[in-house]
PDB file of N, CA and C in Angstrom:
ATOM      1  N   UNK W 537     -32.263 -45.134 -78.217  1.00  0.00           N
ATOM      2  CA  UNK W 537     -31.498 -43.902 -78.320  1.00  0.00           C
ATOM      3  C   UNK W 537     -32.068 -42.893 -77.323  1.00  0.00           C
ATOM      4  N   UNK W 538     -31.040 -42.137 -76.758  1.00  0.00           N
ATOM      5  CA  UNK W 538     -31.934 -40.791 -75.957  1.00  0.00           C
ATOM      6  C   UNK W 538     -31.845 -39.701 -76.509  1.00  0.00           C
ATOM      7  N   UNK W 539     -32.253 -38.936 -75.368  1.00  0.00           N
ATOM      8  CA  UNK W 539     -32.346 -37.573 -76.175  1.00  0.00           C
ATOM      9  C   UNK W 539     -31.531 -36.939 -75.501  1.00  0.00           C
ATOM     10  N   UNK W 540     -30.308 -37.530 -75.259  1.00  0.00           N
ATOM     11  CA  UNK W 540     -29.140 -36.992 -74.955  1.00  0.00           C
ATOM     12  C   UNK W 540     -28.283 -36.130 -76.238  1.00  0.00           C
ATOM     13  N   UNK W 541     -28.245 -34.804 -76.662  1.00  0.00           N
ATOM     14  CA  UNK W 541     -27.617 -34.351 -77.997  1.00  0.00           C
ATOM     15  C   UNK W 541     -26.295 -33.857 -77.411  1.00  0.00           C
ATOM     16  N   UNK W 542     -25.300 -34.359 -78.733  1.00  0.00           N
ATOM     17  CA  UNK W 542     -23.645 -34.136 -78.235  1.00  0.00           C
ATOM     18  C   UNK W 542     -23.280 -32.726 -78.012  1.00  0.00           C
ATOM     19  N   UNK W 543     -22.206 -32.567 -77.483  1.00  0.00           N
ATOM     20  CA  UNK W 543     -21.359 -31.472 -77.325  1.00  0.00           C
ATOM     21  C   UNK W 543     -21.602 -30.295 -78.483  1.00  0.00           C
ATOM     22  N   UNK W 544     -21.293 -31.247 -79.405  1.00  0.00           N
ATOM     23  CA  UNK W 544     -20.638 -30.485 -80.693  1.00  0.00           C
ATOM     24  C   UNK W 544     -21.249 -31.271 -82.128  1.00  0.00           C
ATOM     25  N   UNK W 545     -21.354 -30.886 -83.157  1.00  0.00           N
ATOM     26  CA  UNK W 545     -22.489 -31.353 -84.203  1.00  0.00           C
ATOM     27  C   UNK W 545     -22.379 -30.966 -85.288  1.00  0.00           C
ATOM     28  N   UNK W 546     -22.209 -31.128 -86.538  1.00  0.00           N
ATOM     29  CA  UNK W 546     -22.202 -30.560 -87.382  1.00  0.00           C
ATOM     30  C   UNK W 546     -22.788 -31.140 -88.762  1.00  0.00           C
ATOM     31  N   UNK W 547     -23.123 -30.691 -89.931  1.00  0.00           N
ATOM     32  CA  UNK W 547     -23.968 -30.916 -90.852  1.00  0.00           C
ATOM     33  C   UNK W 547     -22.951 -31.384 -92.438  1.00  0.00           C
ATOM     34  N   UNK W 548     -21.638 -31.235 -91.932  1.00  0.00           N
ATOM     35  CA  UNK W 548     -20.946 -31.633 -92.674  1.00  0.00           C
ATOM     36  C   UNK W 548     -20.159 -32.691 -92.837  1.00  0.00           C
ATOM     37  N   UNK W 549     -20.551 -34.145 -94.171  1.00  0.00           N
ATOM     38  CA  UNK W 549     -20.291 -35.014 -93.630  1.00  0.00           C
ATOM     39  C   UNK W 549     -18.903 -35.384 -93.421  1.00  0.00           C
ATOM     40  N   UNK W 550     -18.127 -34.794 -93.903  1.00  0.00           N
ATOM     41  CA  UNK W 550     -16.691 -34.953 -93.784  1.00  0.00           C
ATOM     42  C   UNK W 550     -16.161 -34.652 -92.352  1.00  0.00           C
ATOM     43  N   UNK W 551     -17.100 -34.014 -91.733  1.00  0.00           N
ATOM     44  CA  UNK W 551     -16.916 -33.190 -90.328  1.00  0.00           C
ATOM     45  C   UNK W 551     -16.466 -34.669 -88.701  1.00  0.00           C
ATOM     46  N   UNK W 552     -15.562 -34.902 -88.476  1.00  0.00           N
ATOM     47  CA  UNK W 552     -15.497 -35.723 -87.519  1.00  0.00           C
ATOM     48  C   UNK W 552     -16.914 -36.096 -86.490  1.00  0.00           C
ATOM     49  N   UNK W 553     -17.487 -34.419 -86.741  1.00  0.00           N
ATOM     50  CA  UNK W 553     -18.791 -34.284 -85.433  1.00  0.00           C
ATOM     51  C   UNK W 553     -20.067 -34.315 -86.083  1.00  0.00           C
ATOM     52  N   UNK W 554     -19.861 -34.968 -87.416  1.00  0.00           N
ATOM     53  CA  UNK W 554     -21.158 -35.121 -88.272  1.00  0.00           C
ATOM     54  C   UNK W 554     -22.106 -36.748 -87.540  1.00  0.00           C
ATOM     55  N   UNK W 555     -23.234 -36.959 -87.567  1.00  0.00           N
ATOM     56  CA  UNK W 555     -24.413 -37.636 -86.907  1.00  0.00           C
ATOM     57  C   UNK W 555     -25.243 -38.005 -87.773  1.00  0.00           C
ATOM     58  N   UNK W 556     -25.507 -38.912 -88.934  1.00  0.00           N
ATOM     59  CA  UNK W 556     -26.112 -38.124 -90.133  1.00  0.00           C
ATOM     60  C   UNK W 556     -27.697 -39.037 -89.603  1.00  0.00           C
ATOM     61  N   UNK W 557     -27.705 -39.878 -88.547  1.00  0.00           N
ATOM     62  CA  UNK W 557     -28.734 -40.189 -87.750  1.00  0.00           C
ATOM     63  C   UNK W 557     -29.616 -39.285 -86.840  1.00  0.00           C
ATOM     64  N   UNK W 558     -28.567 -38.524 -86.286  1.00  0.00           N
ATOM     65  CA  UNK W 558     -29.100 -37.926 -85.249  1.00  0.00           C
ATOM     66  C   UNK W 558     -29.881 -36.702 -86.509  1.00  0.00           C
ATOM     67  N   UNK W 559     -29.221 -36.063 -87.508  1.00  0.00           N
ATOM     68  CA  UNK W 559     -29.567 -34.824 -88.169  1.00  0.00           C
ATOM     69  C   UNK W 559     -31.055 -35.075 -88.889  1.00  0.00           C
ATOM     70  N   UNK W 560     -31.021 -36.472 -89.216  1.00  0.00           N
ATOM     71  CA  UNK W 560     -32.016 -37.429 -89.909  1.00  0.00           C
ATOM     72  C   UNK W 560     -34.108 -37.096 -88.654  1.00  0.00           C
ATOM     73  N   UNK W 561     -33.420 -36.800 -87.511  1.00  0.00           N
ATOM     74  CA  UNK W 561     -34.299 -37.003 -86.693  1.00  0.00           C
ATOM     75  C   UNK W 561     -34.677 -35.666 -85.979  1.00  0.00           C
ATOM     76  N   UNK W 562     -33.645 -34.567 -86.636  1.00  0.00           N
ATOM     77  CA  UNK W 562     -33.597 -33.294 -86.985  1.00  0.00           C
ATOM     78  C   UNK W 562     -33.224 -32.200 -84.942  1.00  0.00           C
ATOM     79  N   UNK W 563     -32.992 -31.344 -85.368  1.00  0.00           N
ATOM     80  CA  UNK W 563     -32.022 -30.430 -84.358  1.00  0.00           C
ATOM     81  C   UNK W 563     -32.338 -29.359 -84.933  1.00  0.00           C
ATOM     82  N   UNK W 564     -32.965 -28.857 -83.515  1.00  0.00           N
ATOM     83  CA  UNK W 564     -32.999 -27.014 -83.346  1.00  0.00           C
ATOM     84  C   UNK W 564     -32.002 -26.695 -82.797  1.00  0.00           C
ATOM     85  N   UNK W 565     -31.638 -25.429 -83.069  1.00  0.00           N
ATOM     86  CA  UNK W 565     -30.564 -24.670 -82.498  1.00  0.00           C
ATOM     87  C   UNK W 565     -31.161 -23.209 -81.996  1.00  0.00           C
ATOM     88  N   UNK W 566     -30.988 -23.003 -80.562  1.00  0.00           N
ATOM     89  CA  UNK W 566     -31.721 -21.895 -79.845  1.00  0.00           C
ATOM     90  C   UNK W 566     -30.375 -20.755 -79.640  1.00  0.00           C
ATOM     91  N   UNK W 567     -29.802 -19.990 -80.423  1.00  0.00           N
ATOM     92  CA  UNK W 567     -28.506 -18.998 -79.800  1.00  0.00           C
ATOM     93  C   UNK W 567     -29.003 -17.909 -79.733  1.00  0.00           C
ATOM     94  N   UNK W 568     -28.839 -17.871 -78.524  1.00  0.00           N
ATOM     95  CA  UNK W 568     -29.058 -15.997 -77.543  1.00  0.00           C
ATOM     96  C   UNK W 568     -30.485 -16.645 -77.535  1.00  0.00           C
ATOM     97  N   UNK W 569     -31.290 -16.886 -77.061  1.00  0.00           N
ATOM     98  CA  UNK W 569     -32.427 -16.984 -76.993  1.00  0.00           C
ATOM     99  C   UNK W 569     -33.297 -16.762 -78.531  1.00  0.00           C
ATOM    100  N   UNK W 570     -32.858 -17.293 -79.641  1.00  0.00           N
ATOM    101  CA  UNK W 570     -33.458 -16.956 -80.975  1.00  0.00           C
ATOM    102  C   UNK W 570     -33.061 -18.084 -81.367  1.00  0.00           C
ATOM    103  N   UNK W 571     -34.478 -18.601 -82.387  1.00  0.00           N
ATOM    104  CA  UNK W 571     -34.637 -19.795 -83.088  1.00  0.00           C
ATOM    105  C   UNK W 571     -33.651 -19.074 -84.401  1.00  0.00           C
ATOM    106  N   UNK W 572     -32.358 -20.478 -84.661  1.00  0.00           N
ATOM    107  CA  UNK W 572     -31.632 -20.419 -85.911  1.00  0.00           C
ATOM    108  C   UNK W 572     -31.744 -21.681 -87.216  1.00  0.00           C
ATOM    109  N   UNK W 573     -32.153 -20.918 -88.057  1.00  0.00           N
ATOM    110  CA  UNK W 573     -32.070 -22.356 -88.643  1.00  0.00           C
ATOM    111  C   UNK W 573     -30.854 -22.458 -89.760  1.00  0.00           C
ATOM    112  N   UNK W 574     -30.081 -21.486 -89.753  1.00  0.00           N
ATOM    113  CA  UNK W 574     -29.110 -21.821 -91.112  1.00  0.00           C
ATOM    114  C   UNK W 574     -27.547 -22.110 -90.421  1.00  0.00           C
ATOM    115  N   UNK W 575     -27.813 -23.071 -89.152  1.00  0.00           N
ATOM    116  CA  UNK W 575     -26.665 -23.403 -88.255  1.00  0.00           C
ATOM    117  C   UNK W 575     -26.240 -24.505 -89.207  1.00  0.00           C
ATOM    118  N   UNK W 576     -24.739 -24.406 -89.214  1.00  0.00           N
ATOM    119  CA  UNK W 576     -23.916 -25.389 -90.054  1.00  0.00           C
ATOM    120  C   UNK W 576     -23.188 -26.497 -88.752  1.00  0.00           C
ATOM    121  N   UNK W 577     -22.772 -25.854 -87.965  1.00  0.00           N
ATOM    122  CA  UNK W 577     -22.013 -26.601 -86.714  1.00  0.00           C
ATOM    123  C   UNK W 577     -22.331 -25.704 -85.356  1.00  0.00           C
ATOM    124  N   UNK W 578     -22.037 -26.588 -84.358  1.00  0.00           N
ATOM    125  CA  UNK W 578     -22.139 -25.965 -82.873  1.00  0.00           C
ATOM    126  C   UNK W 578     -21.827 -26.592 -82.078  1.00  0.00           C
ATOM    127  N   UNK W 579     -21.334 -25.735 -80.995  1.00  0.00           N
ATOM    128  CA  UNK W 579     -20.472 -26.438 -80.010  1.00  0.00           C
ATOM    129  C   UNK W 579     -20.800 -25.836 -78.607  1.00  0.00           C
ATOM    130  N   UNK W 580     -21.668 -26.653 -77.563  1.00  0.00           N
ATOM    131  CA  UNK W 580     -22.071 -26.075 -76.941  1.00  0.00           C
ATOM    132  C   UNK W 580     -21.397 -25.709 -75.386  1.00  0.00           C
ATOM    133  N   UNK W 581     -19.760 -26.489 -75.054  1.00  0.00           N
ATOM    134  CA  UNK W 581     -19.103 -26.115 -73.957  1.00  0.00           C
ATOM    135  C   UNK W 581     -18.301 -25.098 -74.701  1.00  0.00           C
ATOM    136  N   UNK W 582     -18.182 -24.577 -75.593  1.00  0.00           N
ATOM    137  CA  UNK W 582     -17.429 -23.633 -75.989  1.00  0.00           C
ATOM    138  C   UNK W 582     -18.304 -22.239 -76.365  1.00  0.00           C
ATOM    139  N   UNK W 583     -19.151 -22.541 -76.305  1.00  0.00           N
ATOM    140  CA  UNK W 583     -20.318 -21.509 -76.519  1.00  0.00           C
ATOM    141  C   UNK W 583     -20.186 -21.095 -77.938  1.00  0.00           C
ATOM    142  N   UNK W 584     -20.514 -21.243 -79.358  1.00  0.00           N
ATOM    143  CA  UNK W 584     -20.185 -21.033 -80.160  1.00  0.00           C
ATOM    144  C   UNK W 584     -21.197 -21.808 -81.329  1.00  0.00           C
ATOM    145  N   UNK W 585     -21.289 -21.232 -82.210  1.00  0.00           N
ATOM    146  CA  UNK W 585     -22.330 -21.710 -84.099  1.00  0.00           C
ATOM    147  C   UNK W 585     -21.027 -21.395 -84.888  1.00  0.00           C
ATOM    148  N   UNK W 586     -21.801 -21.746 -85.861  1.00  0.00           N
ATOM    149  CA  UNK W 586     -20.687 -21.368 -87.662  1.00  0.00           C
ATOM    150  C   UNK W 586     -22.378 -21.450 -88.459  1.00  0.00           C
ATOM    151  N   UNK W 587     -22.095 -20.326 -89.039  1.00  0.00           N
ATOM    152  CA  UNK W 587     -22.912 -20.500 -89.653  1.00  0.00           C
ATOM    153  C   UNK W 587     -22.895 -20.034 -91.325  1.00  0.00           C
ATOM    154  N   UNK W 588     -23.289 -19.989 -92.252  1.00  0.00           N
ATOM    155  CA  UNK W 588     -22.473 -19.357 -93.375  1.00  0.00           C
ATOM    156  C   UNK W 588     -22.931 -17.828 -93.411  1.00  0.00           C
ATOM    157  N   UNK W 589     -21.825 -17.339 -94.380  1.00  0.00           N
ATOM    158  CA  UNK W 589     -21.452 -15.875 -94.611  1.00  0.00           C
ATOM    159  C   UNK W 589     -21.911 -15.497 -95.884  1.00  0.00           C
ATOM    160  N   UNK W 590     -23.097 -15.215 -95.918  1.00  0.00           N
ATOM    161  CA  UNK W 590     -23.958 -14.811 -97.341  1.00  0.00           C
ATOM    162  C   UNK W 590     -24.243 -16.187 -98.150  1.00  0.00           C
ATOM    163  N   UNK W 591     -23.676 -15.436 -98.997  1.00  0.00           N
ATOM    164  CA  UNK W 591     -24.059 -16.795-100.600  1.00  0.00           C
ATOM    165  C   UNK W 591     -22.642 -17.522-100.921  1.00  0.00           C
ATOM    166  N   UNK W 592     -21.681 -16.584-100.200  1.00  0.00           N
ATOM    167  CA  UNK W 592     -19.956 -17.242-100.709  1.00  0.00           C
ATOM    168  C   UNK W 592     -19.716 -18.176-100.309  1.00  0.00           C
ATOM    169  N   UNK W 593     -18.615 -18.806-101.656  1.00  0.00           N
ATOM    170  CA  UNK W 593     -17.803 -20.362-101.342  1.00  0.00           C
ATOM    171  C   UNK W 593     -17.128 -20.141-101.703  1.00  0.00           C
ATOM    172  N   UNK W 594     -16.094 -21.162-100.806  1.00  0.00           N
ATOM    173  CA  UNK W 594     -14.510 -21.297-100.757  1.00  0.00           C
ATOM    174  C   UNK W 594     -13.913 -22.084-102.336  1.00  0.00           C
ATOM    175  N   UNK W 595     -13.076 -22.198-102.592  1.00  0.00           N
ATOM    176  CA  UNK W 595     -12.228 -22.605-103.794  1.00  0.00           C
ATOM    177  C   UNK W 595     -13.195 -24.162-104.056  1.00  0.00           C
ATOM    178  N   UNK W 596     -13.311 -25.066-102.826  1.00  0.00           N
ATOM    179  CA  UNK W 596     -14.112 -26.350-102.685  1.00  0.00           C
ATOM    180  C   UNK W 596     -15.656 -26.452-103.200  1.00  0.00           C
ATOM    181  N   UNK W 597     -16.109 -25.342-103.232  1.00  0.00           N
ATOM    182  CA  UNK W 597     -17.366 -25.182-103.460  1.00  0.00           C
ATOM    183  C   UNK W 597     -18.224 -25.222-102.207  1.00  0.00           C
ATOM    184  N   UNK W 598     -17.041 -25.274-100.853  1.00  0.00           N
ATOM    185  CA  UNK W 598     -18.399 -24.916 -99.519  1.00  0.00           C
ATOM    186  C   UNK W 598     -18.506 -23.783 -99.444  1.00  0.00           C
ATOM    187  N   UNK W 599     -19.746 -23.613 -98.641  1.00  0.00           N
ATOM    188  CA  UNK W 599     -20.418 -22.002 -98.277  1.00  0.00           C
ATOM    189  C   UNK W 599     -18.660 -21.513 -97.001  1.00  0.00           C
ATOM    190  N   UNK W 600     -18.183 -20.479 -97.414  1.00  0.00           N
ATOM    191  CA  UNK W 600     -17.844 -20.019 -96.639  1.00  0.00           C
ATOM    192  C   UNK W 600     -18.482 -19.626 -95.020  1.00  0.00           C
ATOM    193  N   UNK W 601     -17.886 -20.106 -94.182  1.00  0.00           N
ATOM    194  CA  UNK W 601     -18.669 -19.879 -92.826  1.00  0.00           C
ATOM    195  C   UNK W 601     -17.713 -19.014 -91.502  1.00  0.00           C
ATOM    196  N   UNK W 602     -18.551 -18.344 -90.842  1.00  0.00           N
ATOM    197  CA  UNK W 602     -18.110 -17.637 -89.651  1.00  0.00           C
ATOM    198  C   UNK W 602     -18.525 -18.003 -88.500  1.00  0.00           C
ATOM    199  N   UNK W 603     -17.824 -18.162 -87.456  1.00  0.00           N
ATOM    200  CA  UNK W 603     -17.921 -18.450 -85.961  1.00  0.00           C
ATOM    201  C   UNK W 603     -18.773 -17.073 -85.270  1.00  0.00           C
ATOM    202  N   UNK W 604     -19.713 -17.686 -84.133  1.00  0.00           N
ATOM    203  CA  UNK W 604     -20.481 -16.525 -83.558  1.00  0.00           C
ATOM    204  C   UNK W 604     -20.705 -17.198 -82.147  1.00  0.00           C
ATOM    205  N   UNK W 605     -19.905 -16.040 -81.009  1.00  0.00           N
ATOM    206  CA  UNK W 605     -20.028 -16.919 -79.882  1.00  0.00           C
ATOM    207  C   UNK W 605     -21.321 -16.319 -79.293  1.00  0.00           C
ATOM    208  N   UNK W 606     -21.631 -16.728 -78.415  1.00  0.00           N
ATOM    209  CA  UNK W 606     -23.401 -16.829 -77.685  1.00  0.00           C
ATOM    210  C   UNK W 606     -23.442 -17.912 -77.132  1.00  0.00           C
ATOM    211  N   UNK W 607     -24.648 -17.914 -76.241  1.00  0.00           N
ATOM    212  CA  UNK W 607     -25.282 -19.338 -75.483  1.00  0.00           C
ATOM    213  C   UNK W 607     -25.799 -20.082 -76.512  1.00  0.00           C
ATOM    214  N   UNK W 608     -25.580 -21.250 -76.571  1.00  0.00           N
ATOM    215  CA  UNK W 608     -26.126 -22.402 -77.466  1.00  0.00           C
ATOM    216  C   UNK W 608     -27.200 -23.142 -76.862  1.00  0.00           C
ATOM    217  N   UNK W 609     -28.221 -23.639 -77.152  1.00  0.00           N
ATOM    218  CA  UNK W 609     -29.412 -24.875 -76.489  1.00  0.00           C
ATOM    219  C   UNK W 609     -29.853 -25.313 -77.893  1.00  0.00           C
ATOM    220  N   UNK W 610     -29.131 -26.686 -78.074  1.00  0.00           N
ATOM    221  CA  UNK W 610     -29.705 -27.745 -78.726  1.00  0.00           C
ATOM    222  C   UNK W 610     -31.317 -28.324 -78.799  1.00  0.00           C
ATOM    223  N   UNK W 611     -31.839 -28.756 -79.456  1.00  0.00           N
ATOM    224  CA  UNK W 611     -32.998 -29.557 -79.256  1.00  0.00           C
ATOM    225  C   UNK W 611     -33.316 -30.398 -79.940  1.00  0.00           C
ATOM    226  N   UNK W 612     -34.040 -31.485 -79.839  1.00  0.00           N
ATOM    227  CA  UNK W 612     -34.303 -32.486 -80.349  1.00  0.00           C
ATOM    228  C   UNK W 612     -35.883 -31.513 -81.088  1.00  0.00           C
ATOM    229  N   UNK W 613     -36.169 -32.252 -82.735  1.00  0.00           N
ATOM    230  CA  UNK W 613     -37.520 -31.630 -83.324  1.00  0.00           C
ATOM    231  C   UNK W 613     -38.549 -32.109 -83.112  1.00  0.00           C
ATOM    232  N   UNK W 614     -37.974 -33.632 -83.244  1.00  0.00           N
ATOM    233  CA  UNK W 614     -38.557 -34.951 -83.236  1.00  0.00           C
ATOM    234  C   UNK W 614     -38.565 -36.086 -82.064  1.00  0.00           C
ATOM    235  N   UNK W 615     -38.402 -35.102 -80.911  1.00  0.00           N
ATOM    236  CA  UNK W 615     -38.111 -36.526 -79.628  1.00  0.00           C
ATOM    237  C   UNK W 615     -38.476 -37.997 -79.598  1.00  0.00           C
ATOM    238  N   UNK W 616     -38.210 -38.957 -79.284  1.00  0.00           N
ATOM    239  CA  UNK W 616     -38.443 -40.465 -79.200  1.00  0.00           C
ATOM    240  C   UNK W 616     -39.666 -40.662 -78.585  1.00  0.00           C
ATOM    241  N   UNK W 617     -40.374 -40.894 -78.421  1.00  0.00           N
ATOM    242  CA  UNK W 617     -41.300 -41.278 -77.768  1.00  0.00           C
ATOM    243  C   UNK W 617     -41.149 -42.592 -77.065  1.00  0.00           C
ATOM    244  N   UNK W 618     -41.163 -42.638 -75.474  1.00  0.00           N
ATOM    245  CA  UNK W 618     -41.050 -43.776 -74.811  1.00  0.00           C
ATOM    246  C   UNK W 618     -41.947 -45.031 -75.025  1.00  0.00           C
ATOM    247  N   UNK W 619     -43.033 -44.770 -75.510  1.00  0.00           N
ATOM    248  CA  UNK W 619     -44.370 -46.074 -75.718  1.00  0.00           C
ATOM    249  C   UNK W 619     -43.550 -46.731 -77.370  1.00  0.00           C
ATOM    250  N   UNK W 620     -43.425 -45.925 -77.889  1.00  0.00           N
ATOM    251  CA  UNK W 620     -42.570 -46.272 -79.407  1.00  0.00           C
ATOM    252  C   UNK W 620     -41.305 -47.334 -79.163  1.00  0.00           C
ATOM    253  N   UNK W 621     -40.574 -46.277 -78.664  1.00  0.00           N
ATOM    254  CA  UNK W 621     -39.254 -46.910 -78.425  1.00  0.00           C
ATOM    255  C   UNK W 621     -39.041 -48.742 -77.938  1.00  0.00           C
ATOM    256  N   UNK W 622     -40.575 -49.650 -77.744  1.00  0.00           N
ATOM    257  CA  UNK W 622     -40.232 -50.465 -77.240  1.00  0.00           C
ATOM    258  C   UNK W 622     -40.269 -51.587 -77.932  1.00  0.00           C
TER     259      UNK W 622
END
C-alpha cells in the first residue's frame, strides 16, 4: 500500500468515500494550517471538511454536520514503513 491518501474520505460507513482500512491506519487532517481532529469527511480538490455542528442529530441519529471551505492537507499518522512492507 502507499501513502498515496484519496481525494476525498470520509468516516462514514455508508459514505461511498468511506476506507475503513485506510481510517484503521489513521489520518490527520491539517485545514488552514491547524491540526483538526473532529473531521467527519474531506475533500481535498474541492477544498472543503464537514465536520459536526455541536452535539446535534438529525432524525437518523447522525451528528448533524456543516461544510467549511479552506486548504485541506491530509496525512498519514501511521506511515508504512518500507523495511516492513516486505
Amino acid at each position: 500500500m502507499t501513502d498515496q491518501l484519496p481525494d476525498r474520505l470520509s468516516v462514514d460507513p455508508k459514505s461511498p468515500y468511506h476506507d475503513a482500512d485506510l481510517l484503521a491506519r489513521g489520518v490527520g487532517i491539517r485545514f488552514n494550517g491547524e491540526e483538526r481532529t473532529t473531521v467527519e469527511e474531506y475533500c481535498v480538490s474541492e477544498g472543503w471538511i464537514r465536520v459536526a455542528a455541536g452535539r446535534s442529530l438529525d432524525r437518523r441519529g447522525q451528528p448533524i454536520t456543516i461544510k467549511v471551505k479552506g486548504m485541506v492537507e491530509p496525512y498519514l499518522l501511521n506511515p508504512v514503513d518500507p523495511a516492513k512492507a516486505d
